[in-house]
Every structure is written in C-alpha cells, then in structure tokens.
mmCIF file of C-alpha atoms and ligand atoms in Angstrom:
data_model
loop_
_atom_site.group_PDB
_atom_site.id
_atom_site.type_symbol
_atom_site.label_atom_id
_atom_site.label_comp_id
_atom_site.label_asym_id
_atom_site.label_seq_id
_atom_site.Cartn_x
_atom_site.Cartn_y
_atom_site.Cartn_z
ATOM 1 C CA UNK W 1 194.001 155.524 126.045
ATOM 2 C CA UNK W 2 193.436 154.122 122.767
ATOM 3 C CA UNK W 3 190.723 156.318 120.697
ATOM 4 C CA UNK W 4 191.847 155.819 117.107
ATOM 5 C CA UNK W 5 193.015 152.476 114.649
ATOM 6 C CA UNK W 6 193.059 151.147 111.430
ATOM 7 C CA UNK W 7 190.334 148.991 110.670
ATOM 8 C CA UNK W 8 191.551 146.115 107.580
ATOM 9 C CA UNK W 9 192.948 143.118 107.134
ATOM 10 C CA UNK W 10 195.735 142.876 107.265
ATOM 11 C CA UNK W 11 197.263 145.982 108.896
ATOM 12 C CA UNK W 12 200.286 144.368 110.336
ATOM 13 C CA UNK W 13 202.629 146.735 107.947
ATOM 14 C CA UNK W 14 201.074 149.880 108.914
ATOM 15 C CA UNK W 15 202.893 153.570 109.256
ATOM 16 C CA UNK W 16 199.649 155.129 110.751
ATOM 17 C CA UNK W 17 200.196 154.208 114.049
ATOM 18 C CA UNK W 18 203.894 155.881 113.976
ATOM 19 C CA UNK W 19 201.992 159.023 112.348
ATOM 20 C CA UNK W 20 199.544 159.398 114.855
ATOM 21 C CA UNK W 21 201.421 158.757 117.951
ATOM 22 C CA UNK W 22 203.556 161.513 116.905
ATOM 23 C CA UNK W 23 201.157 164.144 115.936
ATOM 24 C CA UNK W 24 198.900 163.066 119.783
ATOM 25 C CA UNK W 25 202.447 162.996 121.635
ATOM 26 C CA UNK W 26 203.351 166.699 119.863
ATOM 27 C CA UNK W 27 200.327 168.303 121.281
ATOM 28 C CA UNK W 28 200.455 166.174 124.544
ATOM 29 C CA UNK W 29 197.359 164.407 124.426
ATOM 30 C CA UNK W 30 196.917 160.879 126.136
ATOM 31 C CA UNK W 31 195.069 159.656 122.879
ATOM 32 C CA UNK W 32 196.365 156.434 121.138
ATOM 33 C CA UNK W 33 196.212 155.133 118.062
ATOM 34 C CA UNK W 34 196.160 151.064 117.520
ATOM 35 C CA UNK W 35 196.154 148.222 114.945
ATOM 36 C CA UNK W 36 192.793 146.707 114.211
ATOM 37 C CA UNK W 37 193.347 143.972 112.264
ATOM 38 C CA UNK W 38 189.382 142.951 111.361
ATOM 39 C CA UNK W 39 188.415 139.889 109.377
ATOM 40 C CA UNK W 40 184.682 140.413 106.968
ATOM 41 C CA UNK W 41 182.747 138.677 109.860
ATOM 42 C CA UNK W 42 184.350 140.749 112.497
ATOM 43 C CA UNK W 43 183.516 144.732 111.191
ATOM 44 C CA UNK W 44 180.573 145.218 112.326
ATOM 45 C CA UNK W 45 181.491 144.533 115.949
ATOM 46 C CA UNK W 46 184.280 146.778 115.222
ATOM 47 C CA UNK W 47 182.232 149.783 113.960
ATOM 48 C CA UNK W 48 180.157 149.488 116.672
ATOM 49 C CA UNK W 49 182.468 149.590 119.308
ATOM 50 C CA UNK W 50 183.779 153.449 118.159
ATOM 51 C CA UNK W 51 180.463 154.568 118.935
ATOM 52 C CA UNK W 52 181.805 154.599 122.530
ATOM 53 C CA UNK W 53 181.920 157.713 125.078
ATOM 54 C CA UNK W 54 185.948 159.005 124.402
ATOM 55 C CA UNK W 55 186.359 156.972 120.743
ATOM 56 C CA UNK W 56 187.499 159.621 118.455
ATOM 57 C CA UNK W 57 187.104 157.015 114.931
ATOM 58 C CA UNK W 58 189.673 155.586 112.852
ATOM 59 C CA UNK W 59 191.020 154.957 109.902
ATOM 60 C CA UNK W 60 189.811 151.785 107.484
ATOM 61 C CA UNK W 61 191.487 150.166 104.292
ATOM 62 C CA UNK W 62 191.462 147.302 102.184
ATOM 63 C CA UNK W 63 189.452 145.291 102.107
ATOM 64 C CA UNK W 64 186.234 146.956 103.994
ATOM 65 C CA UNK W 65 186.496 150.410 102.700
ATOM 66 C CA UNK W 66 183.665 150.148 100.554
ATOM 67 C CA UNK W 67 181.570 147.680 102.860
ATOM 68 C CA UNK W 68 182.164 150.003 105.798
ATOM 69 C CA UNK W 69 179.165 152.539 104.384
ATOM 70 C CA UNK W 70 176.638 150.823 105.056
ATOM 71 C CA UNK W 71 177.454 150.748 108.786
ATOM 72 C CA UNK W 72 177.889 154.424 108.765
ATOM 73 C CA UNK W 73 175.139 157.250 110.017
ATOM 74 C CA UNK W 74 176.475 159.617 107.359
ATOM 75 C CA UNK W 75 178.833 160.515 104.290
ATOM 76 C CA UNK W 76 180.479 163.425 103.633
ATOM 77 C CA UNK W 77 180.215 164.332 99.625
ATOM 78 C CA UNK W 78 183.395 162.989 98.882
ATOM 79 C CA UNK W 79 182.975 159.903 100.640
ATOM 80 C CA UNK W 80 179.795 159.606 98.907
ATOM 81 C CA UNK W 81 180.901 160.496 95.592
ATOM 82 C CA UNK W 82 183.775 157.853 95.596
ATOM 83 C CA UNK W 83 181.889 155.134 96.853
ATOM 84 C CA UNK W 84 184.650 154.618 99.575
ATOM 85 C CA UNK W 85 185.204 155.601 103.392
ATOM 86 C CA UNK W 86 189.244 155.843 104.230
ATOM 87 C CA UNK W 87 188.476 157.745 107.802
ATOM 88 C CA UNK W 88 185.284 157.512 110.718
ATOM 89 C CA UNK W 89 184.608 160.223 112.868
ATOM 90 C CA UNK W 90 182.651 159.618 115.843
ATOM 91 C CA UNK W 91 180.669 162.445 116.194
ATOM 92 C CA UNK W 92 179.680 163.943 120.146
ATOM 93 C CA UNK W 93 176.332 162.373 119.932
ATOM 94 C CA UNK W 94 178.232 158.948 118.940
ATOM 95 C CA UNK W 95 177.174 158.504 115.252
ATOM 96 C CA UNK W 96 179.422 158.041 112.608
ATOM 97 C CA UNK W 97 180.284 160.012 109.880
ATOM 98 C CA UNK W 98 182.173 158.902 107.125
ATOM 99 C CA UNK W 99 184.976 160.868 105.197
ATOM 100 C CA UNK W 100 187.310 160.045 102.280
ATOM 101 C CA UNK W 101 190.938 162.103 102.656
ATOM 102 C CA UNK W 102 192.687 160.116 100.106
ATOM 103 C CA UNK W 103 191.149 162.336 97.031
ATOM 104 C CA UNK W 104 192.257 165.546 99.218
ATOM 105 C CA UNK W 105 196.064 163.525 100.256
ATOM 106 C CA UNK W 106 196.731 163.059 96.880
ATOM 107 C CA UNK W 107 195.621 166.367 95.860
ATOM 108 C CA UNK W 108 197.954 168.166 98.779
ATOM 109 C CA UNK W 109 200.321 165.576 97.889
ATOM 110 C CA UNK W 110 200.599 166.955 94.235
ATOM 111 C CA UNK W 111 200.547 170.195 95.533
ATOM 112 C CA UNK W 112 203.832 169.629 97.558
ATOM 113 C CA UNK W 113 205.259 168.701 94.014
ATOM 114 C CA UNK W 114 204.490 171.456 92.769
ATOM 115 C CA UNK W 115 201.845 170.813 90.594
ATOM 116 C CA UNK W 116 198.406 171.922 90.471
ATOM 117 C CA UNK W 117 196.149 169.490 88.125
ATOM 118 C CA UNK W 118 194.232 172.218 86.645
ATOM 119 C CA UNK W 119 193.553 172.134 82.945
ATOM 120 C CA UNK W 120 196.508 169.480 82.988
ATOM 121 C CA UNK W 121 196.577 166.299 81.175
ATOM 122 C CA UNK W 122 196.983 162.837 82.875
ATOM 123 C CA UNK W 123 197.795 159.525 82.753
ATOM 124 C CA UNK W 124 196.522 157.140 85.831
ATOM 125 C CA UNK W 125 197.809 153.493 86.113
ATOM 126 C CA UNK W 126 195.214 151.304 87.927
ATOM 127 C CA UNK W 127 191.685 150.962 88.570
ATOM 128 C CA UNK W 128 190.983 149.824 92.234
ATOM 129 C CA UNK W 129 190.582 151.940 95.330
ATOM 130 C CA UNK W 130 193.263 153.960 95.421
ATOM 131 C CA UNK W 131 192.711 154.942 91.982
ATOM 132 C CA UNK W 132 189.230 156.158 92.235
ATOM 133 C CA UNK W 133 190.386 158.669 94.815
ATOM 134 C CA UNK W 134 193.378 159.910 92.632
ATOM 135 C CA UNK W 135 190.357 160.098 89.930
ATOM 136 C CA UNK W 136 188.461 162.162 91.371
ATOM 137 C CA UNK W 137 190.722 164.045 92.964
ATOM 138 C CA UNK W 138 191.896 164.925 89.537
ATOM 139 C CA UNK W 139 188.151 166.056 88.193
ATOM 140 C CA UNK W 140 187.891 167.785 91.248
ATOM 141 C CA UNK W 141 190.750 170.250 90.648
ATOM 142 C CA UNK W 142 189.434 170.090 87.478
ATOM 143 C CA UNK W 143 191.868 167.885 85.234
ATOM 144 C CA UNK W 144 191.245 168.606 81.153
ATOM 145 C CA UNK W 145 191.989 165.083 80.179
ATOM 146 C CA UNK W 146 192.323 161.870 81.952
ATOM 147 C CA UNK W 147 193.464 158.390 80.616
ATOM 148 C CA UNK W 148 192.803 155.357 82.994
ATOM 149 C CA UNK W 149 195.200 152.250 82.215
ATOM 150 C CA UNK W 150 194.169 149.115 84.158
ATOM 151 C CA UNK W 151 195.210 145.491 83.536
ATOM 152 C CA UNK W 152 191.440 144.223 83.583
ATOM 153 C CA UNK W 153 190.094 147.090 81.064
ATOM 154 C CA UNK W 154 186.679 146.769 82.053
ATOM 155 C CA UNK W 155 187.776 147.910 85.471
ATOM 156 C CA UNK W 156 189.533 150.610 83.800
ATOM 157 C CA UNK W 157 185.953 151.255 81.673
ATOM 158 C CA UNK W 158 183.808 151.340 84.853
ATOM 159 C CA UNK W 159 185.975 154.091 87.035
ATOM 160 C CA UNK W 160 185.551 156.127 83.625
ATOM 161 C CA UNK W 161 182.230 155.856 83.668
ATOM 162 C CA UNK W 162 181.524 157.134 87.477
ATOM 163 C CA UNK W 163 183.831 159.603 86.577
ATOM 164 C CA UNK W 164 181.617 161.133 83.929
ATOM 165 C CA UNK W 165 179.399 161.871 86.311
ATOM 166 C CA UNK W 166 181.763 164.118 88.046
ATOM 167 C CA UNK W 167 183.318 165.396 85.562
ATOM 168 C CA UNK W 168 182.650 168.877 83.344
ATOM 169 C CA UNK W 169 181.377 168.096 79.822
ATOM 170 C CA UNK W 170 184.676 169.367 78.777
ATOM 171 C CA UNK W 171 186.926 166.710 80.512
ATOM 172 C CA UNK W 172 188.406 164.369 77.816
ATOM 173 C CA UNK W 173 188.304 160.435 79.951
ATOM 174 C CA UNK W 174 189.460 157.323 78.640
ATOM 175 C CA UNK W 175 189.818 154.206 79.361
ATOM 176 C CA UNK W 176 192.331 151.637 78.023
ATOM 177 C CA UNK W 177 194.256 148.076 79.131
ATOM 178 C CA UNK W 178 197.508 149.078 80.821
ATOM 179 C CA UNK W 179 199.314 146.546 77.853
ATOM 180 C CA UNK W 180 197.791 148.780 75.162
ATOM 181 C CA UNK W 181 200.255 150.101 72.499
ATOM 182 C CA UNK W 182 198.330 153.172 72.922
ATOM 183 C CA UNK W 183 199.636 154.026 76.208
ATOM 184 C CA UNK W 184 203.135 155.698 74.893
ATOM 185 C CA UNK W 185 201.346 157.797 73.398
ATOM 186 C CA UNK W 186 199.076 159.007 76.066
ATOM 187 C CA UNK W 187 202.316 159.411 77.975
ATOM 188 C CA UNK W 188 204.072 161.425 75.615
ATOM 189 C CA UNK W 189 201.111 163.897 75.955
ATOM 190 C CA UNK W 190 200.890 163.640 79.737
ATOM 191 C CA UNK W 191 202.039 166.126 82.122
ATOM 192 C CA UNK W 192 201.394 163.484 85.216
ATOM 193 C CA UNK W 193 201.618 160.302 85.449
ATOM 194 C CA UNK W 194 200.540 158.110 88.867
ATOM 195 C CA UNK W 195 200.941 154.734 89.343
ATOM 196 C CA UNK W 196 198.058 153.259 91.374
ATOM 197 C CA UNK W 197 198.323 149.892 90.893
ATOM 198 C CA UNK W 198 199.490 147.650 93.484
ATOM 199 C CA UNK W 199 202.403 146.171 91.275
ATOM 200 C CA UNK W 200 205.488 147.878 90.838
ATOM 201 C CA UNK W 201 207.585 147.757 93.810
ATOM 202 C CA UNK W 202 210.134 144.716 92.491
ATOM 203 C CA UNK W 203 208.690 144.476 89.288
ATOM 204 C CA UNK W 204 211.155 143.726 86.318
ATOM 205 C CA UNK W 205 209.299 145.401 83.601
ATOM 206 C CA UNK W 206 207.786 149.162 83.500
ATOM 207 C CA UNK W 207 204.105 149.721 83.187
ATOM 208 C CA UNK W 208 204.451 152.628 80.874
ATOM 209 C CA UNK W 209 207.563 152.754 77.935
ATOM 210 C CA UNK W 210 210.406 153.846 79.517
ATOM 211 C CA UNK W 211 211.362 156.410 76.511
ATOM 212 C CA UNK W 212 208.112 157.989 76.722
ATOM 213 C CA UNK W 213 209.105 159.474 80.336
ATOM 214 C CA UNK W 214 210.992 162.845 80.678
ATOM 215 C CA UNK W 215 211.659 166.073 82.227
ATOM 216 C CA UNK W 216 208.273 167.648 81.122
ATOM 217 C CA UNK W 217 206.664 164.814 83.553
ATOM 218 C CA UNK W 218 205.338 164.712 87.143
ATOM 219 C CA UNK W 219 205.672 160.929 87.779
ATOM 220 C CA UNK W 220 203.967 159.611 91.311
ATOM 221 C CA UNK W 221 204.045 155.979 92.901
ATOM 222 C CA UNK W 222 201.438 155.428 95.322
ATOM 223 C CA UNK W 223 203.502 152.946 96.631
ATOM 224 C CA UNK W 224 205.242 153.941 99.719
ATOM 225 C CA UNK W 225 209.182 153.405 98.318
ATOM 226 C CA UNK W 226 211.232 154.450 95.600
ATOM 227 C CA UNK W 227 209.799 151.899 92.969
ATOM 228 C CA UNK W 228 211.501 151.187 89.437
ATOM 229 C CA UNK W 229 209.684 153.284 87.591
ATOM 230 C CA UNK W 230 210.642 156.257 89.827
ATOM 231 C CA UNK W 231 213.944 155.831 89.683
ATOM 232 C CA UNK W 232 213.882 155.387 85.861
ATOM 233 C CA UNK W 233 211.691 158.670 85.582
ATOM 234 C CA UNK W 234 214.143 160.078 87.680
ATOM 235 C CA UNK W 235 217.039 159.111 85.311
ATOM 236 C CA UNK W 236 215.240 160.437 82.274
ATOM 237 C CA UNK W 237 214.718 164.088 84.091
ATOM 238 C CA UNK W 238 211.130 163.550 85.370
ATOM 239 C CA UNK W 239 210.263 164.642 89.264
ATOM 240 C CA UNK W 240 209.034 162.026 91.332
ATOM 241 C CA UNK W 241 207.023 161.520 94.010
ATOM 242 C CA UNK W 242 206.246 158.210 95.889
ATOM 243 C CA UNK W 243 203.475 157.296 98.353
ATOM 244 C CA UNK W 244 204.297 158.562 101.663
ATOM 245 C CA UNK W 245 203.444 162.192 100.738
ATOM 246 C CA UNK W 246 200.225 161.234 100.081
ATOM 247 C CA UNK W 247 200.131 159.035 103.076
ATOM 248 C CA UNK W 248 201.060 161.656 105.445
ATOM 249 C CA UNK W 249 198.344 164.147 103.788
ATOM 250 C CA UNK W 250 195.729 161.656 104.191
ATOM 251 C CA UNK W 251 196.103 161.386 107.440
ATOM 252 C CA UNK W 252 196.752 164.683 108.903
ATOM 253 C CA UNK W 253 193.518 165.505 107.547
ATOM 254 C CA UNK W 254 192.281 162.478 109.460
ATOM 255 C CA UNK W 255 194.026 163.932 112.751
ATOM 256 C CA UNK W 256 192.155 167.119 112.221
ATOM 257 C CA UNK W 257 188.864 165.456 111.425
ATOM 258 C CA UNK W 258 189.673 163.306 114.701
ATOM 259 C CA UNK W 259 190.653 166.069 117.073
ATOM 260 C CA UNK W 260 190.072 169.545 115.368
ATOM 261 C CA UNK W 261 193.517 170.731 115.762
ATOM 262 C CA UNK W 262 195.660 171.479 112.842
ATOM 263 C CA UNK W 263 198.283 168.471 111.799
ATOM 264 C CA UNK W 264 201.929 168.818 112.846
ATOM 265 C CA UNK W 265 202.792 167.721 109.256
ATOM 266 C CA UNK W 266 206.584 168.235 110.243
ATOM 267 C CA UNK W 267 206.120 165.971 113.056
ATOM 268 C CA UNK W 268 203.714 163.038 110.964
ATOM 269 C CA UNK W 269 205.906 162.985 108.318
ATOM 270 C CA UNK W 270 209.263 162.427 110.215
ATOM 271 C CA UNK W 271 207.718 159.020 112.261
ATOM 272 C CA UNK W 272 206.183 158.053 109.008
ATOM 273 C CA UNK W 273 209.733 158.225 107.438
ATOM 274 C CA UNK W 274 211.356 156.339 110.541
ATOM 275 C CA UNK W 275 208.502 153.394 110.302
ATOM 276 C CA UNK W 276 208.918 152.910 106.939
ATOM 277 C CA UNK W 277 212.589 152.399 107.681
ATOM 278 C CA UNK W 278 212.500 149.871 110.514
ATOM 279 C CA UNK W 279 210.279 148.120 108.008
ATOM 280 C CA UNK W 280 213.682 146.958 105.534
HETATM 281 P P1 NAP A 301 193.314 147.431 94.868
HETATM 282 O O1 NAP A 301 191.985 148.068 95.055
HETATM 283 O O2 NAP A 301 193.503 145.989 95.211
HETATM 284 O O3 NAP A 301 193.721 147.643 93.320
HETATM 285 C C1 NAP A 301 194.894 147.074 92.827
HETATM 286 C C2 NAP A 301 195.195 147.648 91.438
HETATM 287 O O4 NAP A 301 196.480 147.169 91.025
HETATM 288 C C3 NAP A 301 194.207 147.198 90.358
HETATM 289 O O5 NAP A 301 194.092 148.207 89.392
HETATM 290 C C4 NAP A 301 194.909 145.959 89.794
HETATM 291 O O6 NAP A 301 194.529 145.654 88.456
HETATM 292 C C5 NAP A 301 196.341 146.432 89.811
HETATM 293 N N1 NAP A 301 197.300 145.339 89.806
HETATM 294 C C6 NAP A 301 197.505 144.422 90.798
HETATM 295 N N2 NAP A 301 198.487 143.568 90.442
HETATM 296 C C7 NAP A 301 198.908 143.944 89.198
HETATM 297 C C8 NAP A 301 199.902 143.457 88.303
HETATM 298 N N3 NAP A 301 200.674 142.396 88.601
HETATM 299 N N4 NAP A 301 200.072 144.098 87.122
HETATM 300 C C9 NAP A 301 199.317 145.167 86.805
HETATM 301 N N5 NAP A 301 198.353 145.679 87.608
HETATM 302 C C10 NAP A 301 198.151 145.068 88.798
HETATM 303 O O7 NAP A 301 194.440 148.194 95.687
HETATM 304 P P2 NAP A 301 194.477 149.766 96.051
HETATM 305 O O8 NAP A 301 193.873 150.003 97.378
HETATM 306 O O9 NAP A 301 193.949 150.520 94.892
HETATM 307 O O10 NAP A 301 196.046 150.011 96.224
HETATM 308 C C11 NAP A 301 196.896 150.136 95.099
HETATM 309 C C12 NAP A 301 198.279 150.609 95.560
HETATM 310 O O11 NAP A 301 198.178 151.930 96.076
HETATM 311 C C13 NAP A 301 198.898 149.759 96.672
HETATM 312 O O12 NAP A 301 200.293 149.653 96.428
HETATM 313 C C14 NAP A 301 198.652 150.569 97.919
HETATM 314 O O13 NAP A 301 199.623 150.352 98.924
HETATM 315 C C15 NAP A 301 198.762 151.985 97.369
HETATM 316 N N6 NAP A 301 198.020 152.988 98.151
HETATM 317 C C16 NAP A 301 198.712 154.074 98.587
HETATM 318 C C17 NAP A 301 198.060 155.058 99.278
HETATM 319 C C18 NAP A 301 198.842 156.234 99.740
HETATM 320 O O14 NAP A 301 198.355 156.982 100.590
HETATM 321 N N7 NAP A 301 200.023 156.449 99.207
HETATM 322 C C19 NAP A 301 196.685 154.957 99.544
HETATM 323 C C20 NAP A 301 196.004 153.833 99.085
HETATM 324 C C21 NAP A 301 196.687 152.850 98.389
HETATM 325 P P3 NAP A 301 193.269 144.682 88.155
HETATM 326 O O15 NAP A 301 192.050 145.555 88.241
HETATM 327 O O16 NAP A 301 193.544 144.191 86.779
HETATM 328 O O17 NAP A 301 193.292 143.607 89.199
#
C-alpha cells in the first residue's frame, strides 16, 4: 500500500525509498514508500492526491521545495522560517502540514560527529537549498560566527541577510564569493566546515585551500560519498562526515512525523548504505 514518496524531478537516484521500506518492514507495517517523479505542471495534482483517506505525506526536493508552500494548509516554524518544505504530513482531517527536517538532520547529523555548534565558528560552502537549512540550523543551536561562501556572491549576500533575522545580535555573518582570497583565512579560524554546494564529488580542484584544513576541523560534505575534499581533510587530520548521516536524520524524523513511532535509525541507515552501493 503505497502511503509515502518523494515528490521532485528527477528522483530516479533516490535512497529514500530503501530507508523507508526498511524502517515500515522493521515495525511490520504494510505502508510503502514510492518514487514520484513530478514535472512543475504536474505538483499540484500531486499534492492533492495525499490528501487521500490512508496517505500518510511524503517527502519533496529539488526543484518544488519552495513552490510546494503555497499548496500547503500549514507550516511548522521551521518550515516557515526557511522558506522551504523537505517533508508533508497529511494530517487525520486530510490537510497538509508542512515541515522542514533538513535544519534538524544536519543538526543530529553534527551531533553524531560529535560536535555541538554552540558558540562555534563556521564556515558554509554554498548558498542554495540545502544551505539555508545547514544555516539555520547553525543559528538555531546558536552558532557565534558564520561565513557563507557561494560562487554567485549575491546568493551568498541574500541567505545572510534572512539569516539576520534569525540570528542573536551577537552572531558575527558574512558573506563572501567562494573564489575569495579571504576564504583561507576564514578557514583557518573555523572549527566546521560544510560543503553545501552541489559541486565537489569529481571535482579536480578544492573549494577551500587545502593547507588551511587540519585536525582542529569538523569537515562535512553534504554530498552523499566520500568527495575530494573529505578525503584530503581526512589526510591532513580533520574528521569527516559526508551526506548520508544527514540523510538518514532527515528522514527518520520524517518517519516519525509520518507514523508517530520512533525511527529504527540502525535499520534506515543500513538500507541507505546498501542503496547507495548498488548505485556504483
Ligand atoms: P541547489 O539549491 O541547486 O544549490 C546548489 C549550490 O551549489 C549553489 O550554492 C551553487 O552555487 C553551488 N554550485 C553548483 N555548481 C557549482 C560549481 N561548479 N562550483 C561551485 N559551486 C557550485 O542545490 P541544493 O539542494 O542546495 O543541494 C546542494 C548539494 O547538497 C547537492 O549535492 C545535494 O545532493 C546535497 N544535499 C544533501 C542533503 C543531505 O541530506 N545530505 C540534503 C539536501 C541536499 P550558485 O549559487 O553560484 O549557483
């Protein structure tokens, strides 16, 4: 019985359905979860369609998580405050609430590396979805300083600027072009560094100077695989962390949001490993 999917285009490469159909198989449920691949024209016949008697919601990514609000009954405060929905819940009366569990994924995600972002300083490379939930998830746990790096700076500019409006008066955010000769520096006074841009995975140059990385560093890859820079903060004594953490975290909290039982994060992150493998 298919209750849950992922709602994007394209969605062909997806883990979630792995993740899912492990953590509704663990606890013996008859629930499914499904690829929806969904062109612009098609999403609001898709949203529509989970307002259905047994539809538990789904997951949605690029590129209608922002466009997917306005199709939406409600927000949570996250949801709202990032300006982008990553999970639906259809409620028992059938409307729809939006949720964002990216900002708390990454946020359990660095706490499974150890690191709390409290009063820390960090470095964030990107400026699109993914890193306005790694943004705020950092002013949320309350980050002292913040330095966004994008390749289009004015992107870079504008996710400071919502973030202000988060952030305590005391937060120290800036925003800079990710080819800046500035951007050693910031990373020799970093204590984490996350890549959130979409490049990285083959690429032949770092984003970040590869001297400035070392064993006082945190460095995570949102991307889903040991990337280049990884393995070279790796070599230079720096702990990694790549995507999948945060992957699993985001959705176990969508599982619970879904079903109201807790996540078998054992379970989740095991098939997500195993799909990511059949994937090479
Ligand atoms: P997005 O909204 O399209 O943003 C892409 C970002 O990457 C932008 O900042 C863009 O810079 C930058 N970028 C793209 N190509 C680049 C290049 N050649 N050189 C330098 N910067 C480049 O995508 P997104 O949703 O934020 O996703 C970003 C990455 O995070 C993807 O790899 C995605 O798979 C991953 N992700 C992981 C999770 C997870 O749970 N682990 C969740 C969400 C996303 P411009 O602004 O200059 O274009």
């Amino acid at each position: 019985m298919i209750t849950t999917g992922l709602i994007g285009d394209p969605v062909a490469h997806s883990v979630s359905p792995a993740m899912h159909n492990a953590a509704f198989a663990h606890y013996g449920l008859p629930d499914r979860y499904t690829l929806w691949p969904t062109p612009a024209a098609a999403l609001s016949g898709r949203i529509a369609a989970l307002r259905a008697v047994g539809m538990r919601g789904a997951n949605v990514t690029l590129p209608h998580k922002t466009a997917v609000i306005a199709l939406l009954d409600e927000l949570d405060p996250v949801a709202a405050a990032v300006g982008a929905v990553n999970t639906i819940v259809r409620l028992p009366d059938g409307r729809l609430r939006g949720l964002n569990t990216d900002v708390a994924g990454f946020l359990r995600a660095l706490a499974q590396a150890g690191v709390d972002a409290a009063g820390r300083t960090a470095l964030l490379l990107g400026a699109g979805g993914a890193a306005r939930a790694v943004g705020y998830g950092l002013i949320m746990a309350g980050v002292a300083a913040l330095v966004v790096a994008n390749r289009t700076p004015a992107r870079a500019a504008a996710l400071v600027d919502d973030l202000r409006t988060s952030a305590g008066p005391a937060t120290r955010l800036t925003a800079t072009a990710l080819d800046d000769d500035a951007l050693g520096a910031a990373l020799a006074e970093a204590d984490v560094l996350i890549n959130a841009t979409s490049a990285g995975l083959h690429a032949e140059a770092l984003p970040v100077p590869e001297a400035a990385l070392g064993p006082r560093l945190l460095v995570v890859d949102l991307i889903y695989r040991t990337t280049p820079l990884l393995r070279a903060a790796a070599a230079r004594g720096a702990r990694t962390q790549d995507g999948l953490e945060m992957l699993v975290q985001q959705g176990a909290l969508a599982f619970e949001a879904w079903t109201g039982l807790a996540a078998p994060l054992e379970v989740m992150r095991a098939a997500a490993h195993v799909a990511l493998k059949e994937q090479v």
